[in-house]
CSV table of C-alpha atoms in Angstrom, one decimal:
chain,number,residue,atom,x,y,z
A,1014,MET,CA,121.3,170.3,-85.1
A,1015,MET,CA,120.7,169.8,-81.4
A,1016,GLU,CA,123.1,166.9,-81.2
A,1017,GLU,CA,125.8,169.0,-82.9
A,1018,GLN,CA,125.2,171.8,-80.4
A,1019,SER,CA,125.5,169.5,-77.4
A,1020,ALA,CA,128.7,168.0,-78.7
A,1021,SER,CA,130.6,171.3,-78.5
A,1022,TYR,CA,131.0,174.3,-76.2
A,1023,THR,CA,132.6,177.7,-76.4
A,1024,VAL,CA,134.9,179.6,-74.0
A,1025,ASP,CA,131.9,181.5,-72.8
A,1026,ASP,CA,130.0,178.3,-72.1
A,1027,ALA,CA,133.0,177.1,-70.0
A,1028,LEU,CA,133.2,180.4,-68.1
A,1029,MET,CA,129.5,180.3,-67.4
A,1030,SER,CA,129.6,176.8,-66.1
A,1031,SER,CA,132.7,177.5,-64.0
A,1032,GLY,CA,131.5,180.7,-62.5
A,1033,PHE,CA,133.8,183.1,-60.6
A,1034,GLY,CA,135.9,180.8,-58.4
A,1035,LYS,CA,139.4,180.3,-57.0
A,1036,PHE,CA,140.9,180.4,-60.5
A,1037,GLN,CA,139.5,183.8,-61.2
A,1038,ILE,CA,140.5,185.1,-57.8
A,1039,LEU,CA,144.1,184.2,-58.6
A,1040,ILE,CA,143.8,185.9,-62.0
A,1041,LEU,CA,142.3,189.0,-60.3
A,1042,SER,CA,145.1,189.1,-57.7
A,1043,TYR,CA,147.8,189.0,-60.4
A,1044,ALA,CA,146.2,191.6,-62.6
A,1045,GLY,CA,145.5,193.7,-59.5
A,1046,ILE,CA,149.2,193.8,-58.6
A,1047,GLY,CA,149.8,195.2,-62.0
A,1048,LEU,CA,147.2,197.9,-61.5
A,1049,ILE,CA,148.7,198.8,-58.1
A,1050,ALA,CA,152.1,199.1,-59.7
A,1051,GLU,CA,150.7,201.5,-62.4
A,1052,ALA,CA,148.9,203.6,-59.8
A,1053,MET,CA,152.0,203.9,-57.6
A,1054,GLU,CA,154.2,204.9,-60.5
A,1055,MET,CA,151.7,207.6,-61.5
A,1056,MET,CA,151.1,208.9,-58.0
A,1057,LEU,CA,154.7,209.3,-57.1
A,1058,LEU,CA,154.9,212.1,-59.8
A,1059,SER,CA,153.2,214.3,-57.3
A,1060,PHE,CA,156.1,213.9,-54.9
A,1061,VAL,CA,159.2,213.4,-56.9
A,1062,GLY,CA,159.1,216.5,-59.1
A,1063,PRO,CA,159.2,219.1,-56.4
A,1064,SER,CA,162.0,217.3,-54.5
A,1065,VAL,CA,164.1,216.8,-57.6
A,1066,GLN,CA,163.6,220.5,-58.5
A,1067,LEU,CA,164.9,221.6,-55.2
A,1068,GLU,CA,167.9,219.2,-55.2
A,1069,TRP,CA,169.0,219.9,-58.8
A,1070,LYS,CA,167.8,223.5,-59.0
A,1071,LEU,CA,165.5,222.8,-62.0
A,1072,THR,CA,163.3,225.3,-63.7
A,1073,SER,CA,159.5,224.8,-63.5
A,1074,HIS,CA,159.5,223.7,-67.1
A,1075,GLN,CA,162.1,221.0,-66.4
A,1076,GLU,CA,160.1,219.9,-63.4
A,1077,SER,CA,156.9,219.5,-65.5
A,1078,MET,CA,158.9,217.5,-68.0
A,1079,ILE,CA,159.4,214.7,-65.4
A,1080,THR,CA,155.6,214.2,-65.5
A,1081,SER,CA,155.1,214.9,-69.2
A,1082,VAL,CA,157.6,212.3,-70.4
A,1083,VAL,CA,155.8,209.6,-68.5
A,1084,PHE,CA,152.6,210.4,-70.3
A,1085,VAL,CA,154.4,210.5,-73.7
A,1086,GLY,CA,155.9,207.1,-72.9
A,1087,MET,CA,152.5,205.7,-71.9
A,1088,LEU,CA,151.0,207.0,-75.2
A,1089,ILE,CA,153.6,205.0,-77.2
A,1090,GLY,CA,153.4,202.0,-74.9
A,1091,ALA,CA,149.6,201.7,-74.9
A,1092,TYR,CA,149.6,201.3,-78.6
A,1093,SER,CA,152.7,199.1,-78.9
A,1094,TRP,CA,151.8,196.6,-76.1
A,1095,GLY,CA,148.2,196.4,-77.5
A,1096,VAL,CA,149.5,195.3,-80.9
A,1097,VAL,CA,152.0,192.8,-79.3
A,1098,SER,CA,149.3,191.4,-77.1
A,1099,ASP,CA,146.8,190.9,-80.0
A,1100,ASN,CA,149.4,189.2,-82.2
A,1101,TYR,CA,151.6,187.2,-79.8
A,1102,GLY,CA,149.4,186.7,-76.7
A,1103,ARG,CA,148.3,188.5,-73.5
A,1104,ARG,CA,151.0,186.9,-71.4
A,1105,ARG,CA,153.8,188.1,-73.7
A,1106,GLY,CA,152.4,191.6,-73.7
A,1107,PHE,CA,152.3,192.0,-69.9
A,1108,LEU,CA,155.7,190.2,-69.5
A,1109,PHE,CA,157.4,192.9,-71.5
A,1110,THR,CA,155.6,195.7,-69.7
A,1111,ALA,CA,156.6,194.3,-66.3
A,1112,ILE,CA,160.3,194.0,-67.4
A,1113,VAL,CA,160.4,197.6,-68.7
A,1114,THR,CA,158.5,199.1,-65.8
A,1115,SER,CA,160.3,197.4,-63.0
A,1116,GLY,CA,163.8,197.8,-64.6
A,1117,ALA,CA,163.5,201.4,-65.6
A,1118,GLY,CA,161.6,202.3,-62.4
A,1119,PHE,CA,164.3,200.8,-60.1
A,1120,LEU,CA,167.2,202.3,-62.2
A,1121,SER,CA,165.7,205.7,-62.1
A,1122,SER,CA,166.3,205.8,-58.3
A,1123,PHE,CA,170.1,205.9,-59.2
A,1124,ALA,CA,169.8,208.5,-61.9
A,1125,PRO,CA,172.9,210.7,-61.6
A,1126,ASN,CA,171.5,213.7,-63.5
A,1127,TYR,CA,168.4,215.2,-65.0
A,1128,LEU,CA,168.8,213.8,-68.5
A,1129,SER,CA,169.2,210.2,-67.3
A,1130,LEU,CA,166.1,210.6,-65.0
A,1131,ILE,CA,164.0,211.9,-67.8
A,1132,SER,CA,165.1,209.1,-70.1
A,1133,LEU,CA,164.4,206.4,-67.5
A,1134,ARG,CA,161.0,207.9,-66.6
A,1135,PHE,CA,160.1,207.9,-70.3
A,1136,LEU,CA,160.9,204.1,-70.4
A,1137,VAL,CA,158.7,203.7,-67.2
A,1138,GLY,CA,155.9,205.4,-69.2
A,1139,ILE,CA,156.3,203.0,-72.1
A,1140,GLY,CA,156.0,200.1,-69.6
A,1141,LEU,CA,153.0,201.6,-67.9
A,1142,GLY,CA,151.3,201.9,-71.2
A,1143,GLY,CA,150.8,198.1,-71.1
A,1144,GLY,CA,148.4,198.4,-68.2
A,1145,PRO,CA,145.2,197.8,-70.4
A,1146,VAL,CA,146.7,194.5,-71.5
A,1147,LEU,CA,146.2,193.1,-67.9
A,1148,GLY,CA,142.7,194.5,-67.8
A,1149,SER,CA,141.8,192.7,-71.1
A,1150,TRP,CA,143.5,189.5,-69.9
A,1151,PHE,CA,141.4,189.4,-66.7
A,1152,LEU,CA,138.2,190.4,-68.5
A,1153,GLU,CA,138.5,187.3,-70.8
A,1154,PHE,CA,138.3,185.0,-67.8
A,1155,VAL,CA,135.2,186.5,-66.2
A,1156,PRO,CA,131.6,185.1,-66.9
A,1157,ALA,CA,129.4,187.6,-68.8
A,1158,PRO,CA,126.7,188.2,-66.1
A,1159,SER,CA,129.1,189.4,-63.5
A,1160,ARG,CA,131.8,190.9,-65.7
A,1161,GLY,CA,130.9,194.5,-64.9
A,1162,THR,CA,131.0,194.1,-61.2
A,1163,TRP,CA,134.3,192.2,-61.2
A,1164,MET,CA,135.9,194.7,-63.5
A,1165,VAL,CA,134.9,197.4,-60.9
A,1166,VAL,CA,136.6,195.3,-58.2
A,1167,PHE,CA,139.7,195.0,-60.4
A,1168,SER,CA,139.7,198.8,-61.0
A,1169,ALA,CA,139.6,199.3,-57.2
A,1170,PHE,CA,143.2,198.1,-57.1
A,1171,TRP,CA,144.1,201.4,-58.6
A,1172,THR,CA,142.7,203.2,-55.6
A,1173,VAL,CA,144.6,200.8,-53.3
A,1174,GLY,CA,147.8,201.8,-55.2
A,1175,THR,CA,147.1,205.6,-54.9
A,1176,ILE,CA,146.5,205.4,-51.2
A,1177,PHE,CA,149.5,203.1,-50.7
A,1178,GLU,CA,151.8,205.4,-52.6
A,1179,ALA,CA,150.6,208.5,-50.7
A,1180,SER,CA,151.2,206.5,-47.4
A,1181,LEU,CA,154.7,205.4,-48.6
A,1182,ALA,CA,155.7,208.9,-49.6
A,1183,TRP,CA,154.5,210.3,-46.3
A,1184,MET,CA,156.7,207.7,-44.5
A,1185,VAL,CA,159.8,207.6,-46.8
A,1186,MET,CA,160.2,211.1,-48.3
A,1187,PRO,CA,160.9,213.2,-45.2
A,1188,LYS,CA,163.6,210.8,-43.9
A,1189,PHE,CA,165.1,209.1,-47.0
A,1190,GLY,CA,164.3,211.3,-50.0
A,1191,TRP,CA,162.9,210.7,-53.5
A,1192,ARG,CA,165.4,208.0,-54.6
A,1193,TRP,CA,164.1,205.6,-51.9
A,1194,LEU,CA,160.5,206.3,-53.0
A,1195,LEU,CA,161.3,205.5,-56.6
A,1196,ALA,CA,163.1,202.2,-55.6
A,1197,LEU,CA,160.4,201.0,-53.3
A,1198,SER,CA,157.6,201.9,-55.7
A,1199,SER,CA,159.0,199.5,-58.3
A,1200,ILE,CA,158.5,196.5,-56.1
A,1201,PRO,CA,154.9,195.6,-57.4
A,1202,SER,CA,156.3,195.4,-60.9
A,1203,PHE,CA,158.9,193.0,-59.8
A,1204,LEU,CA,156.2,190.9,-58.2
A,1205,LEU,CA,154.6,190.5,-61.7
A,1206,LEU,CA,157.8,189.0,-62.9
A,1207,LEU,CA,158.1,186.7,-59.8
A,1208,PHE,CA,154.7,185.0,-60.4
A,1209,TYR,CA,154.7,185.3,-64.2
A,1210,ALA,CA,155.6,181.6,-64.8
A,1211,ILE,CA,152.2,180.4,-63.3
A,1212,THR,CA,150.0,182.7,-65.3
A,1213,PRO,CA,147.8,181.2,-68.0
A,1214,GLU,CA,147.3,182.5,-71.5
A,1215,SER,CA,143.8,183.7,-72.3
A,1216,PRO,CA,141.8,180.8,-73.7
A,1217,ARG,CA,139.8,183.2,-75.9
A,1218,PHE,CA,143.0,184.4,-77.5
A,1219,LEU,CA,144.2,180.8,-78.0
A,1220,CYS,CA,140.9,179.9,-79.7
A,1221,MET,CA,141.1,183.0,-81.9
A,1222,LYS,CA,144.6,181.8,-83.0
A,1223,GLY,CA,143.3,178.2,-83.6
A,1224,ARG,CA,145.2,176.8,-80.7
A,1225,THR,CA,142.2,175.0,-79.2
A,1226,ASP,CA,144.2,172.2,-77.5
A,1227,GLU,CA,146.1,174.8,-75.4
A,1228,ALA,CA,142.8,176.6,-74.6
A,1229,VAL,CA,141.3,173.3,-73.4
A,1230,ASP,CA,144.3,172.8,-71.1
A,1231,VAL,CA,143.7,176.3,-69.5
A,1232,LEU,CA,140.0,175.6,-69.1
A,1233,GLU,CA,140.6,172.2,-67.6
A,1234,LYS,CA,142.9,173.8,-65.0
A,1235,MET,CA,140.2,176.4,-64.3
A,1236,ALA,CA,137.5,173.7,-63.9
A,1237,ARG,CA,139.7,171.7,-61.5
A,1238,LEU,CA,140.6,174.7,-59.3
A,1239,ASN,CA,137.0,175.8,-59.2
A,1240,ASN,CA,135.9,172.2,-58.6
A,1241,VAL,CA,133.3,172.2,-61.4
A,1242,PRO,CA,133.1,170.1,-64.6
A,1243,LEU,CA,133.6,171.5,-68.1
A,1244,PRO,CA,130.7,171.3,-70.5
A,1245,SER,CA,130.7,168.1,-72.5
A,1246,GLY,CA,131.9,167.9,-76.1
A,1247,ARG,CA,134.8,169.7,-77.8
A,1248,LEU,CA,135.8,173.3,-77.5
A,1249,VAL,CA,135.1,175.5,-80.6
A,1250,SER,CA,135.6,179.1,-81.3
A,1251,GLU,CA,132.5,181.2,-81.5
A,1252,LYS,CA,133.6,182.7,-84.8
A,1253,ASN,CA,133.2,179.3,-86.3
A,1254,ILE,CA,129.6,178.8,-85.1
A,1255,GLU,CA,126.9,179.3,-87.7
A,1256,LEU,CA,124.8,182.4,-87.1
A,1257,ASP,CA,121.6,180.4,-86.8
A,1258,GLU,CA,123.1,178.5,-83.9
A,1259,VAL,CA,123.4,181.6,-81.7
A,1260,SER,CA,120.6,183.8,-83.0
A,1261,GLY,CA,118.1,182.3,-80.5
A,1262,SER,CA,120.1,183.5,-77.4
A,1263,SER,CA,118.9,186.5,-75.6
A,1264,GLU,CA,120.7,188.3,-72.7
A,1265,SER,CA,123.8,186.1,-72.9
A,1266,THR,CA,124.0,186.3,-76.7
A,1267,THR,CA,127.3,187.3,-78.4
A,1268,LEU,CA,127.6,191.1,-78.7
A,1269,LEU,CA,125.7,192.3,-81.8
A,1270,THR,CA,125.1,189.0,-83.3
A,1271,GLY,CA,123.3,190.6,-86.2
A,1272,ALA,CA,126.5,190.6,-88.2
A,1273,GLU,CA,126.7,188.5,-91.3
A,1274,GLU,CA,129.0,185.5,-91.5
A,1275,SER,CA,131.2,187.3,-94.1
A,1276,ASP,CA,132.1,189.8,-91.4
A,1277,SER,CA,133.8,187.2,-89.2
A,1278,ILE,CA,137.5,187.6,-88.6
A,1279,ASP,CA,139.7,185.3,-90.5
A,1280,LYS,CA,141.8,182.9,-88.6
A,1281,ASP,CA,145.4,183.9,-88.0
A,1282,GLU,CA,146.4,185.8,-91.1
A,1283,GLY,CA,150.0,186.3,-90.0
A,1284,SER,CA,151.8,188.8,-87.8
A,1285,ASP,CA,150.8,192.4,-87.9
A,1286,PHE,CA,154.1,194.0,-86.8
A,1287,GLY,CA,153.1,197.6,-87.1
A,1288,GLY,CA,149.5,197.1,-86.1
A,1289,PHE,CA,148.3,198.7,-89.3
A,1290,LYS,CA,145.8,196.0,-90.0
A,1291,SER,CA,144.4,196.2,-86.5
A,1292,VAL,CA,144.1,200.0,-86.8
A,1293,GLY,CA,142.4,199.7,-90.1
A,1294,LYS,CA,139.8,197.4,-88.6
A,1295,LEU,CA,139.2,199.9,-85.8
A,1296,LEU,CA,138.6,202.7,-88.3
A,1297,ALA,CA,136.6,200.6,-90.8
A,1298,PRO,CA,133.1,201.7,-91.5
A,1299,LYS,CA,131.7,199.0,-89.2
A,1300,MET,CA,133.6,200.3,-86.2
A,1301,ILE,CA,134.6,203.9,-86.7
A,1302,ARG,CA,131.7,205.5,-84.9
A,1303,ALA,CA,132.2,203.5,-81.7
A,1304,THR,CA,136.0,204.0,-82.0
A,1305,LEU,CA,135.9,207.8,-82.3
A,1306,LEU,CA,133.3,208.2,-79.6
A,1307,LEU,CA,135.4,205.9,-77.3
A,1308,TRP,CA,138.4,208.1,-78.0
A,1309,MET,CA,136.4,211.2,-76.9
A,1310,ALA,CA,135.4,209.5,-73.7
A,1311,PHE,CA,138.9,208.4,-72.9
A,1312,PHE,CA,140.3,211.9,-73.6
A,1313,GLY,CA,137.7,213.6,-71.5
A,1314,ASN,CA,138.0,211.1,-68.6
A,1315,ALA,CA,141.8,211.4,-68.5
A,1316,PHE,CA,141.8,215.2,-68.9
A,1317,ALA,CA,139.3,215.6,-66.1
A,1318,TYR,CA,140.7,212.9,-63.7
A,1319,TYR,CA,144.4,214.1,-63.7
A,1320,GLY,CA,143.2,217.7,-63.8
A,1321,ILE,CA,141.0,217.3,-60.7
A,1322,VAL,CA,143.9,215.6,-58.9
A,1323,LEU,CA,146.2,218.6,-59.8
A,1324,LEU,CA,143.5,221.2,-59.0
A,1325,THR,CA,143.1,219.8,-55.5
A,1326,SER,CA,146.3,221.7,-54.6
A,1327,GLU,CA,146.7,224.2,-57.5
A,1328,LEU,CA,143.4,226.1,-56.9
A,1329,SER,CA,144.1,226.9,-53.3
A,1330,ASN,CA,147.7,227.9,-54.1
A,1331,GLY,CA,146.5,229.9,-57.1
A,1332,ASN,CA,143.9,231.8,-55.1
A,1333,ARG,CA,146.5,232.9,-52.5
A,1334,ILE,CA,149.0,233.9,-55.2
A,1335,CYS,CA,146.4,235.9,-57.2
A,1336,ALA,CA,145.2,237.6,-54.1
A,1337,LYS,CA,148.8,238.7,-53.5
A,1338,GLU,CA,148.9,237.3,-50.0
A,1339,GLU,CA,152.0,236.0,-48.3
A,1340,VAL,CA,152.6,232.6,-49.6
A,1341,GLU,CA,155.2,230.2,-48.2
A,1342,SER,CA,157.2,228.1,-50.6
A,1343,VAL,CA,155.2,225.4,-52.3
A,1344,HIS,CA,157.8,222.9,-51.2
A,1345,SER,CA,158.2,224.1,-47.7
A,1346,ASN,CA,155.4,222.1,-46.2
A,1347,ASN,CA,155.8,218.6,-47.7
A,1348,ALA,CA,154.0,216.9,-44.9
A,1349,SER,CA,150.9,218.9,-45.7
A,1350,LEU,CA,151.2,217.9,-49.4
A,1351,TYR,CA,151.4,214.2,-48.5
A,1352,LYS,CA,148.4,214.6,-46.2
A,1353,ASN,CA,146.3,216.4,-48.8
A,1354,VAL,CA,147.0,213.8,-51.5
A,1355,PHE,CA,146.4,211.0,-49.1
A,1356,ILE,CA,143.0,212.4,-48.1
A,1357,SER,CA,141.9,213.2,-51.6
A,1358,SER,CA,142.7,209.7,-52.8
A,1359,PHE,CA,139.9,208.4,-50.6
A,1360,ALA,CA,137.3,210.0,-53.0
A,1361,GLU,CA,137.9,207.0,-55.3
A,1362,ILE,CA,136.7,204.5,-52.7
A,1363,PRO,CA,133.0,205.6,-52.9
A,1364,GLY,CA,133.6,206.1,-56.6
A,1365,SER,CA,134.5,202.4,-57.0
A,1366,LEU,CA,131.5,201.4,-54.8
A,1367,LEU,CA,129.2,203.5,-56.8
A,1368,SER,CA,130.3,202.1,-60.2
A,1369,ALA,CA,130.0,198.6,-58.8
A,1370,MET,CA,126.4,199.3,-57.8
A,1371,VAL,CA,125.3,200.8,-61.2
A,1372,VAL,CA,127.4,199.2,-63.9
A,1373,ASP,CA,125.5,195.9,-64.2
A,1374,ARG,CA,122.2,197.3,-63.0
A,1375,TYR,CA,121.8,200.3,-65.3
A,1376,GLY,CA,124.3,199.4,-68.0
A,1377,ARG,CA,127.6,201.0,-69.2
A,1378,ARG,CA,126.2,203.9,-71.2
A,1379,LEU,CA,123.7,205.3,-68.7
A,1380,SER,CA,126.2,204.8,-65.8
A,1381,MET,CA,129.1,206.6,-67.5
A,1382,ALA,CA,126.9,209.5,-68.8
A,1383,SER,CA,125.3,210.0,-65.4
A,1384,MET,CA,128.7,210.1,-63.7
A,1385,LEU,CA,130.1,212.6,-66.2
A,1386,PHE,CA,127.2,214.9,-66.1
A,1387,THR,CA,127.1,214.8,-62.3
A,1388,SER,CA,130.8,215.7,-62.2
A,1389,CYS,CA,129.8,218.8,-64.2
A,1390,VAL,CA,127.3,219.7,-61.5
A,1391,PHE,CA,129.9,219.4,-58.8
A,1392,LEU,CA,132.4,221.6,-60.7
A,1393,PHE,CA,129.8,224.3,-61.6
A,1394,PRO,CA,129.8,226.2,-58.3
A,1395,LEU,CA,133.6,226.8,-58.7
A,1396,VAL,CA,132.8,229.0,-61.7
A,1397,PHE,CA,131.4,231.6,-59.3
A,1398,SER,CA,133.1,231.0,-55.9
A,1399,ARG,CA,136.3,229.2,-54.8
A,1400,ALA,CA,135.9,229.3,-51.0
A,1401,GLU,CA,138.0,226.7,-49.3
A,1402,ILE,CA,135.2,224.4,-48.1
A,1403,LEU,CA,133.3,224.7,-51.4
A,1404,THR,CA,136.4,223.9,-53.3
A,1405,THR,CA,137.1,220.8,-51.2
A,1406,ILE,CA,133.6,219.5,-51.5
A,1407,SER,CA,133.3,220.2,-55.2
A,1408,LEU,CA,136.6,218.6,-56.2
A,1409,PHE,CA,136.0,215.6,-53.9
A,1410,GLY,CA,132.6,215.0,-55.5
A,1411,ALA,CA,133.9,215.6,-59.0
A,1412,ARG,CA,136.8,213.2,-58.4
A,1413,LEU,CA,134.4,210.6,-57.0
A,1414,CYS,CA,132.3,210.8,-60.2
A,1415,ILE,CA,135.2,210.9,-62.6
A,1416,ALA,CA,136.8,207.9,-60.9
A,1417,ALA,CA,133.6,206.0,-61.3
A,1418,SER,CA,133.3,207.0,-65.0
A,1419,PHE,CA,136.9,206.1,-65.7
A,1420,THR,CA,136.3,202.7,-64.1
A,1421,ILE,CA,133.3,202.0,-66.3
A,1422,VAL,CA,134.9,203.2,-69.6
A,1423,TYR,CA,137.7,200.7,-69.0
A,1424,ILE,CA,135.0,198.0,-68.7
A,1425,TYR,CA,133.2,199.1,-71.8
A,1426,ALA,CA,136.2,199.5,-74.1
A,1427,PRO,CA,137.3,195.9,-74.3
A,1428,GLU,CA,133.7,194.7,-74.5
A,1429,ILE,CA,133.0,196.4,-77.8
A,1430,TYR,CA,135.9,195.1,-79.8
A,1431,PRO,CA,136.4,191.6,-81.2
A,1432,THR,CA,139.1,189.4,-79.7
A,1433,SER,CA,141.6,189.9,-82.6
A,1434,VAL,CA,141.8,193.7,-82.0
A,1435,ARG,CA,140.6,194.0,-78.4
A,1436,THR,CA,143.9,195.0,-76.7
A,1437,THR,CA,144.9,197.1,-79.7
A,1438,GLY,CA,141.6,198.9,-79.5
A,1439,ILE,CA,141.8,199.6,-75.8
A,1440,GLY,CA,145.5,200.4,-76.1
A,1441,ILE,CA,144.9,203.1,-78.7
A,1442,ALA,CA,142.0,204.5,-76.8
A,1443,SER,CA,144.2,204.6,-73.7
A,1444,SER,CA,146.8,206.4,-75.7
A,1445,VAL,CA,144.3,209.1,-76.6
A,1446,GLY,CA,143.5,209.4,-72.9
A,1447,ARG,CA,147.3,209.9,-72.3
A,1448,ILE,CA,147.1,212.9,-74.7
A,1449,GLY,CA,144.5,214.3,-72.3
A,1450,GLY,CA,146.9,213.7,-69.4
A,1451,ILE,CA,149.7,215.5,-71.2
A,1452,LEU,CA,147.6,218.5,-72.2
A,1453,CYS,CA,145.9,218.9,-68.8
A,1454,PRO,CA,148.8,220.4,-66.9
A,1455,LEU,CA,150.0,222.3,-69.9
A,1456,VAL,CA,146.6,224.0,-70.4
A,1457,ALA,CA,144.4,223.9,-67.3
A,1458,VAL,CA,147.0,224.2,-64.6
A,1459,ALA,CA,148.8,227.0,-66.6
A,1460,LEU,CA,145.6,228.9,-66.5
A,1461,VAL,CA,145.4,228.6,-62.8
A,1462,HIS,CA,149.0,229.8,-62.4
A,1463,SER,CA,148.2,232.8,-64.6
A,1464,CYS,CA,145.3,233.7,-62.4
A,1465,HIS,CA,142.6,232.5,-64.8
A,1466,GLN,CA,140.9,230.1,-62.5
A,1467,THR,CA,137.4,230.6,-63.8
A,1468,THR,CA,138.6,229.9,-67.4
A,1469,ALA,CA,140.2,226.7,-66.1
A,1470,ILE,CA,137.0,225.5,-64.4
A,1471,VAL,CA,134.9,226.4,-67.5
A,1472,LEU,CA,137.4,224.4,-69.7
A,1473,PHE,CA,137.0,221.4,-67.4
A,1474,GLU,CA,133.2,221.7,-67.6
A,1475,ILE,CA,133.2,221.8,-71.4
A,1476,VAL,CA,135.5,218.8,-71.7
A,1477,VAL,CA,133.6,216.7,-69.2
A,1478,PHE,CA,130.2,217.7,-70.7
A,1479,LEU,CA,131.3,216.8,-74.3
A,1480,SER,CA,132.6,213.4,-73.0
A,1481,GLY,CA,129.2,212.8,-71.4
A,1482,LEU,CA,127.5,213.5,-74.8
A,1483,ALA,CA,129.9,211.2,-76.6
A,1484,VAL,CA,129.0,208.4,-74.1
A,1485,SER,CA,125.3,209.1,-74.7
A,1486,PHE,CA,125.8,208.4,-78.4
A,1487,PHE,CA,127.7,205.1,-78.0
A,1488,PRO,CA,126.0,202.8,-80.6
A,1489,PHE,CA,125.1,199.9,-78.2
A,1490,GLU,CA,125.0,198.6,-74.7
A,1491,THR,CA,127.1,195.7,-73.6
A,1492,LYS,CA,125.6,194.8,-70.2
A,1493,GLY,CA,125.2,191.1,-69.8
A,1494,CYS,CA,126.6,190.2,-73.3
A,1495,ARG,CA,129.3,187.8,-74.1
A,1496,LEU,CA,132.6,189.1,-75.4
A,1497,ASN,CA,132.6,189.2,-79.2
A,1498,ASP,CA,135.0,187.1,-81.4
A,1499,THR,CA,133.9,188.5,-84.7
A,1500,GLU,CA,133.8,191.9,-86.4
A,1501,VAL,CA,130.4,193.4,-86.3
A,1502,ASP,CA,128.7,196.6,-87.6
A,1503,MET,CA,129.0,199.2,-84.8
A,1504,SER,CA,128.1,202.1,-86.9
A,1505,MET,CA,124.4,201.7,-86.2
A,1506,SER,CA,122.6,201.8,-82.8
């Protein structure tokens, strides 16, 4: 038995022996560019809508649709690209997303009318929906002990993108207008296409598909670049290892290795074009509890995150309007808008640092729940008073905590699913989050505009609190565990 074990190794063994070296830094850089691209395309919605409304004399409903269609596209894209990635490879998944995002993003700067702009921004949303594919791809190259910390570092690229977009808008919009901002914001997506040829496929995906020779090639390149040797023996997929060969492991054992061998995922069973088999696995008795709780967490995090971003400006404007004071045009002081968004974006820097400090020390569940409940504490004073300084401090603190929670949920989501449905699982969860992003401006911001600010704050409190409860009931902790290649029973804690 011992001789057989020494004659083989798994992808996780190779990652552990390799550590986090130059190869992973290159993977992180490429995936990070993708996250920057997504953040920039999302943040520019804060600037383009008001400018287009003025230029084309749009109604407020038409202006809001410029934002809403992007979320609708992301909802569709998150599911679609997840299915493509799980069936045809991570590389093919993010190739298509980069093509769609860069092409539609650049062309939207030449949109001659409202309908063409809406259509192109919808396509941009479909492309942006593939963002989780890059996250899953990067995750599958990171050794288990440091996975949480490095996923936080990866998530920090989102903050870089938001700050960079606010800076770009501040410089470009006053002189050149919204079309230049749209064109320049598509550049990071083009960079993904430029360097696509040198990106490797995930060796974990290749093993899952039985393509072990290709997986070995990738791991050998990793070992050479990191200047370390691979473990001796032949590469095997973890799903083919007998249960008694891994049952003795402790902290680094496969996630939930209590599953029976009959639960293991079959080797490539053919294409799943509509993703129905994958969705069926996510909602099977073994996984349904974790899946539904994860959906609640994604919905609450997205609803709160985008809502807090919007409330940063909406609450102060709403207070003045409802007090029937003299109010200058919302669009008359664009420089102030860019400045406020730029400053508020910095709340995510301490949020990223905080999540990096706690995610591998205290675990995913405790860290997420703590951030969500703390966000409730920050928002609570706004139920009774919305003085300017109190509003600024409360929303800054709430955004800090929600940013940290959102970072951790994107770490936890791909860790709980087996390789064959990992990107589909996180893609669908991300789609549910997009529903929160769609509903947030339609519900919460509408309440502020109709002078029901207290009701809006209470609504946020309820959603965030319920999300914290959902996280508290997650069936298991994934800190320090290897990624799982087999279906396991996630219905029991």
